[in-house]
Amino acid sequence: MEFMVRSAPNVLYELISTPSGFSEWYCDDVNVKGARYTFIWDGEEETAQLIGQKRGELVRFQWEDDEDPNAFFELRIRIDAMTNDVALILTDHAWPHELETARALWDSQIHNLLRVIGA
């Protein structure tokens, strides 16, 4: 999924890579111990490992309880070389019967992110 974002890339990166950033748009709170991120929504916890990161460009996580060991979700910032437009590229793995729900959830989450940015 691709979302155009009117934001400075460094501001966007902070929102998609830090506990304080995530808690502004993605979840209620985040606890981090090393590469282990515990995301909290309405008192419920889900834990993911940070399995990839490129400063200023991307973060990649793998849910600890995911049935597919190759599944991950990634948030990547892309800057158009000609226009300098900023896009957030979201990659997430979902089972075919969960695709529609996953898309709707991410649309809602990214809408929250854009609201926080003021875009």
GROMACS .gro file of C-alpha atoms in nm:
model
  119
    1MET     CA    1   0.000   0.000   0.000
    2GLU     CA    2   0.127   0.347  -0.081
    3PHE     CA    3   0.029   0.671   0.088
    4MET     CA    4   0.138   1.020  -0.012
    5VAL     CA    5   0.250   1.215   0.294
    6ARG     CA    6   0.302   1.588   0.319
    7SER     CA    7   0.577   1.581   0.578
    8ALA     CA    8   0.950   1.618   0.610
    9PRO     CA    9   1.100   1.268   0.583
   10ASN     CA   10   1.281   1.300   0.918
   11VAL     CA   11   0.954   1.385   1.098
   12LEU     CA   12   0.779   1.091   0.932
   13TYR     CA   13   1.065   0.857   1.023
   14GLU     CA   14   1.041   0.952   1.390
   15LEU     CA   15   0.668   0.872   1.384
   16ILE     CA   16   0.721   0.527   1.229
   17SER     CA   17   1.029   0.421   1.422
   18THR     CA   18   1.015   0.543   1.783
   19PRO     CA   19   0.794   0.441   2.076
   20SER     CA   20   0.673   0.799   2.124
   21GLY     CA   21   0.600   0.824   1.751
   22PHE     CA   22   0.406   0.497   1.738
   23SER     CA   23   0.200   0.594   2.042
   24GLU     CA   24   0.082   0.908   1.862
   25TRP     CA   25  -0.089   0.722   1.577
   26TYR     CA   26  -0.053   0.342   1.586
   27CYS     CA   27  -0.122   0.224   1.939
   28ASP     CA   28  -0.185   0.342   2.293
   29ASP     CA   29   0.168   0.271   2.414
   30VAL     CA   30   0.488   0.087   2.321
   31ASN     CA   31   0.747  -0.077   2.543
   32VAL     CA   32   1.086  -0.148   2.389
   33LYS     CA   33   1.358  -0.381   2.516
   34GLY     CA   34   1.636  -0.412   2.263
   35ALA     CA   35   1.473  -0.516   1.936
   36ARG     CA   36   1.152  -0.636   2.108
   37TYR     CA   37   0.858  -0.396   2.073
   38THR     CA   38   0.544  -0.456   2.276
   39PHE     CA   39   0.254  -0.263   2.124
   40ILE     CA   40  -0.043  -0.198   2.353
   41TRP     CA   41  -0.404  -0.133   2.243
   42ASP     CA   42  -0.686  -0.107   2.500
   43GLY     CA   43  -0.480  -0.308   2.750
   44GLU     CA   44  -0.405  -0.586   2.499
   45GLU     CA   45  -0.042  -0.650   2.403
   46GLU     CA   46   0.119  -0.774   2.081
   47THR     CA   47   0.493  -0.820   2.055
   48ALA     CA   48   0.710  -0.785   1.747
   49GLN     CA   49   1.080  -0.805   1.679
   50LEU     CA   50   1.251  -0.525   1.490
   51ILE     CA   51   1.418  -0.729   1.217
   52GLY     CA   52   1.532  -0.450   0.987
   53GLN     CA   53   1.601  -0.081   1.002
   54LYS     CA   54   1.765   0.176   0.779
   55ARG     CA   55   1.789   0.514   0.951
   56GLY     CA   56   1.562   0.768   0.786
   57GLU     CA   57   1.416   0.516   0.542
   58LEU     CA   58   1.255   0.201   0.680
   59VAL     CA   59   1.162  -0.019   0.972
   60ARG     CA   60   1.063  -0.385   0.946
   61PHE     CA   61   0.895  -0.591   1.217
   62GLN     CA   62   0.794  -0.953   1.262
   63TRP     CA   63   0.510  -1.040   1.500
   64GLU     CA   64   0.626  -1.299   1.753
   65ASP     CA   65   0.300  -1.497   1.732
   66ASP     CA   66   0.275  -1.498   1.352
   67GLU     CA   67   0.219  -1.846   1.207
   68ASP     CA   68   0.431  -1.766   0.901
   69PRO     CA   69   0.800  -1.731   0.994
   70ASN     CA   70   0.862  -1.533   0.672
   71ALA     CA   71   0.587  -1.277   0.736
   72PHE     CA   72   0.673  -0.921   0.834
   73PHE     CA   73   0.540  -0.570   0.813
   74GLU     CA   74   0.748  -0.284   0.684
   75LEU     CA   75   0.709   0.092   0.675
   76ARG     CA   76   0.934   0.252   0.413
   77ILE     CA   77   0.976   0.617   0.320
   78ARG     CA   78   1.025   0.690  -0.048
   79ILE     CA   79   1.119   1.032  -0.183
   80ASP     CA   80   1.051   1.096  -0.552
   81ALA     CA   81   1.378   1.210  -0.711
   82MET     CA   82   1.207   1.450  -0.951
   83THR     CA   83   0.933   1.604  -0.736
   84ASN     CA   84   1.063   1.543  -0.380
   85ASP     CA   85   0.716   1.408  -0.295
   86VAL     CA   86   0.722   1.184   0.011
   87ALA     CA   87   0.539   0.852   0.014
   88LEU     CA   88   0.499   0.593   0.287
   89ILE     CA   89   0.512   0.241   0.147
   90LEU     CA   90   0.350  -0.021   0.367
   91THR     CA   91   0.418  -0.389   0.320
   92ASP     CA   92   0.225  -0.634   0.533
   93HIS     CA   93   0.156  -1.003   0.496
   94ALA     CA   94  -0.199  -1.130   0.544
   95TRP     CA   95  -0.382  -1.449   0.466
   96PRO     CA   96  -0.612  -1.418   0.163
   97HIS     CA   97  -0.926  -1.426   0.379
   98GLU     CA   98  -0.782  -1.142   0.594
   99LEU     CA   99  -0.677  -0.904   0.314
  100GLU     CA  100  -0.981  -0.677   0.321
  101THR     CA  101  -0.971  -0.644   0.700
  102ALA     CA  102  -0.596  -0.579   0.698
  103ARG     CA  103  -0.630  -0.308   0.432
  104ALA     CA  104  -0.911  -0.138   0.623
  105LEU     CA  105  -0.711  -0.147   0.946
  106TRP     CA  106  -0.402   0.002   0.782
  107ASP     CA  107  -0.611   0.267   0.605
  108SER     CA  108  -0.746   0.370   0.945
  109GLN     CA  109  -0.403   0.369   1.108
  110ILE     CA  110  -0.244   0.572   0.828
  111HIS     CA  111  -0.536   0.816   0.846
  112ASN     CA  112  -0.442   0.863   1.214
  113LEU     CA  113  -0.079   0.918   1.113
  114LEU     CA  114  -0.173   1.181   0.855
  115ARG     CA  115  -0.391   1.356   1.112
  116VAL     CA  116  -0.099   1.370   1.358
  117ILE     CA  117   0.125   1.513   1.086
  118GLY     CA  118  -0.142   1.762   0.989
  119ALA     CA  119  -0.148   1.644   0.628
   0.00000   0.00000   0.00000
